[in-house]
Short mmCIF file of C-alpha atoms and ligand atoms in Angstrom, two decimals:
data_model
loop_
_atom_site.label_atom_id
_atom_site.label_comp_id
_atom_site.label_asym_id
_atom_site.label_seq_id
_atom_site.Cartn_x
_atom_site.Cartn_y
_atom_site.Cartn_z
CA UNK A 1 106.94 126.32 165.34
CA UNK A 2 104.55 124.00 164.00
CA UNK A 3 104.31 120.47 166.28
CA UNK A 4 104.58 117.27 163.99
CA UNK A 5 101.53 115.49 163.98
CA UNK A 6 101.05 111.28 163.07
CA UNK A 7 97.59 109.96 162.68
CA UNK A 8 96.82 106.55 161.94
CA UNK A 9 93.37 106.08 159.90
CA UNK A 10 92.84 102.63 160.71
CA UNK A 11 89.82 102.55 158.10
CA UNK A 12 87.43 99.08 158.47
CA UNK A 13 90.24 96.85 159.90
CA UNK A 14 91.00 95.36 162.76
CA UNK A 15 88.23 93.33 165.29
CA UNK A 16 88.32 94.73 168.69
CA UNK A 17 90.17 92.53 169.55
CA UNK A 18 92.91 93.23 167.29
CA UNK A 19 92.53 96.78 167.71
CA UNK A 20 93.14 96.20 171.26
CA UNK A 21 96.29 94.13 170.80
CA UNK A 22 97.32 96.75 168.52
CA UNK A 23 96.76 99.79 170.79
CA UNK A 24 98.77 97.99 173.89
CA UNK A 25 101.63 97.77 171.37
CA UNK A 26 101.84 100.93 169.98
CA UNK A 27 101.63 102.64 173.76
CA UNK A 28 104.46 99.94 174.37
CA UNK A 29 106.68 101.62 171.62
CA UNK A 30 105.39 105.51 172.07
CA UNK A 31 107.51 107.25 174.68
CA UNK A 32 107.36 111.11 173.60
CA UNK A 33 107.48 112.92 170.01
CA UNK A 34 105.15 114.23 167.88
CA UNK A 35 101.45 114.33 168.59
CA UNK A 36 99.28 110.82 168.13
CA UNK A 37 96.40 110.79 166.68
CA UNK A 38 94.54 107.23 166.87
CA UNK A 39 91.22 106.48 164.27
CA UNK A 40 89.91 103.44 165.11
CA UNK A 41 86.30 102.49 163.67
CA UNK A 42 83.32 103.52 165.44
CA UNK A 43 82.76 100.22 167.58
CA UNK A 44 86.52 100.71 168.91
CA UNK A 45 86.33 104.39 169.98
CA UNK A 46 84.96 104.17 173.72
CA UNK A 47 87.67 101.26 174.07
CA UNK A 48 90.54 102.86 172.80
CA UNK A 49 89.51 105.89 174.68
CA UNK A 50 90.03 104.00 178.03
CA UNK A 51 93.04 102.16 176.52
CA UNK A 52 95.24 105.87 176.08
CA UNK A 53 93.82 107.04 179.06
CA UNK A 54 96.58 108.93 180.72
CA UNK A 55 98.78 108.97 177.11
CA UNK A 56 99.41 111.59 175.12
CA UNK A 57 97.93 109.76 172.38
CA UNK A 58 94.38 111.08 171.57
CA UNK A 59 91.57 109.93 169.98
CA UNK A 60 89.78 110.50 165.84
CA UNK A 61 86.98 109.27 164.44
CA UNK A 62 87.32 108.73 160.78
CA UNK A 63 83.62 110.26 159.67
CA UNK A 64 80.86 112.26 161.46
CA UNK A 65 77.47 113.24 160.46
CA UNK A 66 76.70 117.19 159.11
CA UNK A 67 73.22 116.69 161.15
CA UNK A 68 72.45 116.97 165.13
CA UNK A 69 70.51 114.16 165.61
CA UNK A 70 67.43 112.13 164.31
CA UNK A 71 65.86 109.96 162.26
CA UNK A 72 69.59 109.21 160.40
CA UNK A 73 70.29 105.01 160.39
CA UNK A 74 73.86 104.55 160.67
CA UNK A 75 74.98 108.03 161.51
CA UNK A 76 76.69 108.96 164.29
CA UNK A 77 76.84 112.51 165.84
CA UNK A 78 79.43 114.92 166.62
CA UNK A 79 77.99 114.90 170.13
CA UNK A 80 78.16 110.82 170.39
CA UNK A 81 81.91 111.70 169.39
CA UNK A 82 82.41 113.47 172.19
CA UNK A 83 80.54 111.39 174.41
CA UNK A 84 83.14 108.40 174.14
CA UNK A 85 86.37 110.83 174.25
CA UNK A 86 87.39 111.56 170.85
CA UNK A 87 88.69 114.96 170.08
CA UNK A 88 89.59 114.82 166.33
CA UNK A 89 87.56 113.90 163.04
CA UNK A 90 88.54 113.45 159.54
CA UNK A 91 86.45 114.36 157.62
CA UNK A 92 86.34 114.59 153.74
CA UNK A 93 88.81 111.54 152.93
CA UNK A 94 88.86 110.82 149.64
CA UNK A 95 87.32 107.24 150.27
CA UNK A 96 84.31 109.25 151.34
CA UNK A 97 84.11 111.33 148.69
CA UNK A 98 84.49 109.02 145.68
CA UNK A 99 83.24 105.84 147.55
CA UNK A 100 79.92 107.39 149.58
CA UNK A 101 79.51 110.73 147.08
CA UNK A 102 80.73 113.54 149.41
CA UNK A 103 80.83 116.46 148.32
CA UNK A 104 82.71 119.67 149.43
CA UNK A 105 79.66 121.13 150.46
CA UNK A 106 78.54 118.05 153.00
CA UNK A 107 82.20 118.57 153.93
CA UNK A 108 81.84 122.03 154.70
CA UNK A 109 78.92 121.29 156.61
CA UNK A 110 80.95 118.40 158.65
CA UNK A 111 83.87 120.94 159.25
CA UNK A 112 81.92 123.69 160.73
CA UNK A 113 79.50 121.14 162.52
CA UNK A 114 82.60 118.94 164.38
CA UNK A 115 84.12 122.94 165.33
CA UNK A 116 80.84 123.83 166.86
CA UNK A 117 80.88 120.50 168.90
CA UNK A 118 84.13 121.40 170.17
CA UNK A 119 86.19 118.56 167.72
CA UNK A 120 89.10 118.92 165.59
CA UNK A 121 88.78 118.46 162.07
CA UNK A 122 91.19 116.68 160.06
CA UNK A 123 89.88 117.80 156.91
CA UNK A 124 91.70 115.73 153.82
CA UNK A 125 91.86 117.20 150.18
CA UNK A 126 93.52 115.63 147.11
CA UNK A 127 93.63 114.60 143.25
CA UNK A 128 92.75 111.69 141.24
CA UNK A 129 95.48 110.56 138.93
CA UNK A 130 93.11 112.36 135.89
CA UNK A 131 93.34 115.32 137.88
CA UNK A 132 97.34 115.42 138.13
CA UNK A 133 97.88 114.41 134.24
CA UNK A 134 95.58 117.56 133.07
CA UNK A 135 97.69 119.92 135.59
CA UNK A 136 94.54 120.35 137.71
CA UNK A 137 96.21 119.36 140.69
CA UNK A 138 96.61 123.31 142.39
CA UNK A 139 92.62 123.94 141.26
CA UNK A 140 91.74 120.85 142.85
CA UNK A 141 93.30 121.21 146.29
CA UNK A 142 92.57 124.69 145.82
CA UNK A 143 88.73 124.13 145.71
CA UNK A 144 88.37 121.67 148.00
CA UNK A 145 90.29 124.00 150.83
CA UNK A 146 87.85 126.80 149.73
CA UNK A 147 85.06 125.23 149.59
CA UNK A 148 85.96 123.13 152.54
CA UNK A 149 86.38 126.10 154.69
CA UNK A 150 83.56 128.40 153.81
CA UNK A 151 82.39 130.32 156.24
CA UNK A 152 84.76 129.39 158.91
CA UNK A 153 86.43 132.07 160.43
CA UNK A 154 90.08 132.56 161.48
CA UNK A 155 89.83 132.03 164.90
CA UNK A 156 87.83 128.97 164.93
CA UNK A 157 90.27 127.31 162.62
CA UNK A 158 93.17 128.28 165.20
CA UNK A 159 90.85 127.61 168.52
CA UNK A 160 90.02 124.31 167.44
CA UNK A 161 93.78 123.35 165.83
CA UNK A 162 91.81 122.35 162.44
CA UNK A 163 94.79 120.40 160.73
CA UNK A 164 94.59 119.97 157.10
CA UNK A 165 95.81 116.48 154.90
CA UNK A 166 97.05 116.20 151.54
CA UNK A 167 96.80 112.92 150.27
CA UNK A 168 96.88 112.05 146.51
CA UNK A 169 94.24 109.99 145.47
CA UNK A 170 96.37 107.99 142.96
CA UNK A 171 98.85 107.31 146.45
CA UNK A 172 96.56 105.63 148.55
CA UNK A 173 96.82 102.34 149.08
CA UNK A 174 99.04 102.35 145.85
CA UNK A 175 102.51 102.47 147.30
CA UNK A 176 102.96 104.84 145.02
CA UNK A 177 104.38 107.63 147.37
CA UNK A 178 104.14 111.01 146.35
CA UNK A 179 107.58 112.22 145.98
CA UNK A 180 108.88 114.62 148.70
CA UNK A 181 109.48 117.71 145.96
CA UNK A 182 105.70 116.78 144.73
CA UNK A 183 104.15 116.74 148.19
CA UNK A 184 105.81 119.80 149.36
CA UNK A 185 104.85 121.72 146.38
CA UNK A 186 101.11 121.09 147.09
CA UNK A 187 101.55 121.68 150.85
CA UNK A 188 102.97 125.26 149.85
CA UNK A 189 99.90 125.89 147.45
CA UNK A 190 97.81 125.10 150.66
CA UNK A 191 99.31 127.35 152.37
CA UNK A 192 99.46 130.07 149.51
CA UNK A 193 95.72 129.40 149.17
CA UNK A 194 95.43 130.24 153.19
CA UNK A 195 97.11 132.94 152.75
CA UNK A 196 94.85 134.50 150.84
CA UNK A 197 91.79 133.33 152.47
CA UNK A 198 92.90 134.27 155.52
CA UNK A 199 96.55 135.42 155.91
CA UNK A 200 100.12 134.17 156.77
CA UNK A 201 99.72 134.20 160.18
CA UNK A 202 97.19 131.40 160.00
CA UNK A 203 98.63 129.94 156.83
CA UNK A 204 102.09 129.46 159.01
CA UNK A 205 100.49 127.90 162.04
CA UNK A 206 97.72 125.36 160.73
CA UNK A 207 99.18 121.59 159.90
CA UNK A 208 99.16 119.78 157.08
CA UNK A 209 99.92 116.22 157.04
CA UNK A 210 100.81 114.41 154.07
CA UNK A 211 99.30 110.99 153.47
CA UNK A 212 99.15 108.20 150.59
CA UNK A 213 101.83 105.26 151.02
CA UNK A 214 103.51 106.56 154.05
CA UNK A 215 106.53 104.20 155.53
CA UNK A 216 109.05 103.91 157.45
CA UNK A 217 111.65 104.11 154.60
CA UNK A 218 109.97 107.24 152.97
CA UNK A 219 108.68 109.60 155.99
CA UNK A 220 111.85 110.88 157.18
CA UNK A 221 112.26 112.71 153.91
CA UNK A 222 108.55 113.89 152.98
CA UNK A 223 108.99 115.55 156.89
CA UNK A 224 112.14 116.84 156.00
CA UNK A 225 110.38 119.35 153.37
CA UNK A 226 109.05 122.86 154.95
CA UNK A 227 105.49 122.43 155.15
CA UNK A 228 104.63 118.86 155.64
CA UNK A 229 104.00 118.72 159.38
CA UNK A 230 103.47 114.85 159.54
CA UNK A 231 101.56 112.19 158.30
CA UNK A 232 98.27 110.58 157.90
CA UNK A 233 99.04 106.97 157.80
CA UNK A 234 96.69 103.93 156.33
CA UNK A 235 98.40 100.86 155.97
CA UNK A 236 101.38 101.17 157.66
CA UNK A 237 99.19 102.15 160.68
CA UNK A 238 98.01 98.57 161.20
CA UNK A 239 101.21 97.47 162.28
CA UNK A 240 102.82 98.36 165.21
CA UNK A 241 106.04 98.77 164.60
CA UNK A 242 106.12 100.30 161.50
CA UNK A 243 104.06 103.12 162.72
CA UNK A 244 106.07 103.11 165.47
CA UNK A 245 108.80 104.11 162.44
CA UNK A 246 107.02 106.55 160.86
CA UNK A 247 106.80 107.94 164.65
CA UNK A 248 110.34 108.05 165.01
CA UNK A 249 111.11 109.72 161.28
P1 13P B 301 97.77 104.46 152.88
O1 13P B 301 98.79 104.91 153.88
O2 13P B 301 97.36 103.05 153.04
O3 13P B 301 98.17 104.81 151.48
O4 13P B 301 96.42 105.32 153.18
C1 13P B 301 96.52 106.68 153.33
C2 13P B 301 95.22 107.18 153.81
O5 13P B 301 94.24 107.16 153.09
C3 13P B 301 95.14 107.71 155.18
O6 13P B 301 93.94 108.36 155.41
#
């Protein structure tokens, strides 16, 4: 049995002093359920850290650097990651890859750099709206779970609970939801793509979250389909009680 999992990427939002508002509410609302998964920006992480201390809520960082250490401006190391408390990344979000050129080969790096450091990677695939028109959706998400995971073996995807996302480029920020029958038949590619990288066994216990216009009204139905194990949340994250509603779907 696969545990539902809700993460909320809170992308560049929220002061720290909103994000600190915003974290008091949402322990307020949490009681017990699926497994929480907070992103915060960088500058919030050590805060939000102490904040869920003693929570089941734990702690992402939205982006991570391939590299060790050094002469890198404005990266930030798997190792300062861990540092402050935070056990999951995401890493290869489409925002990264379109926005700041990422490619699945830096991702692949990221992946099997955070998994060395001891952190879970949240490791997000999806099309563009191009992509889905020309029927290139499967080859897409096929590559980028490939390429994403090269080299990585079996075990360290299950020791470190690597959890995969599937979020639709052209449903991000959109509201255009994916629909549940068009979500679910990408999640079972995923899985039909581990399956042959790896086998069932591993196919049937990794996650996969579905994200792109997640709310309240439409997450009780994308996690009624078989694989979608939960959500990775933008917007609606922001706001307390509506994640506190995807929470409870
Ligand atoms: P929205 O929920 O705002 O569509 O964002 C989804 C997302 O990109 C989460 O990583």
């Amino acid at each position: 049995m696969r545990r539902y999992v809700i993460a909320g990427n809170w992308k560049m939002n929220k002061t720290l002093e909103e994000g600190h508002s915003l974290i008091q509410d949402i322990k307020n609302m949490y009681t017990t359920g699926p497994d929480i998964i907070i992103c915060p920006p960088f500058t919030h992480l050590e805060s939000t850290a102490k904040a869920i201390k003693g929570t089941a809520i734990k702690l992402g960082a939205q982006n991570m650097s391939e590299h060790n250490s050094g002469a890198l401006t404005g990266e930030i190391s798997a190792d300062m990651l861990v540092s402050v408390g935070v056990q999951y990344v995401i890493l290869g979000h489409s925002e990264r890859r379109a926005i700041f050129h990422e490619t699945n080969t830096t991702i692949n790096l990221k992946v099997k750099q955070a998994i060395a450091h001891d952190l879970s990677p949240i490791l997000c695939v999806g099309e563009t709206l191009e992509q889905r028109v020309a029927n290139d959706t499967f080859s897409c998400v096929e590559a980028q779970v490939k390429e994403g995971l090269l080299g990585i073996s079996k075990e360290s995807l299950l020791d470190q609970n690597v959890i995969l996302a599937y979020e639709p480029v052209w449903a991000i920020g959109t509201g255009k939801v994916a629909s549940p029958q068009q979500a679910q038949a990408v999640h079972a590619h995923i899985r039909r793509t581990l399956t042959d990288l790896y086998d069932s066994d591993l196919a049937q216990t990794l996650r996969i979250q579905y994200g792109g216009s997640v709310k309240p009204d439409n997450a009780k139905e994308l996690f009624g389909q078989t694989d979608i194990d939960g959500a990775l949340v933008g917007g609606a994250c922001l706001d307390a009680l509506s994640f506190a509603g995807i929470i409870n779907a």
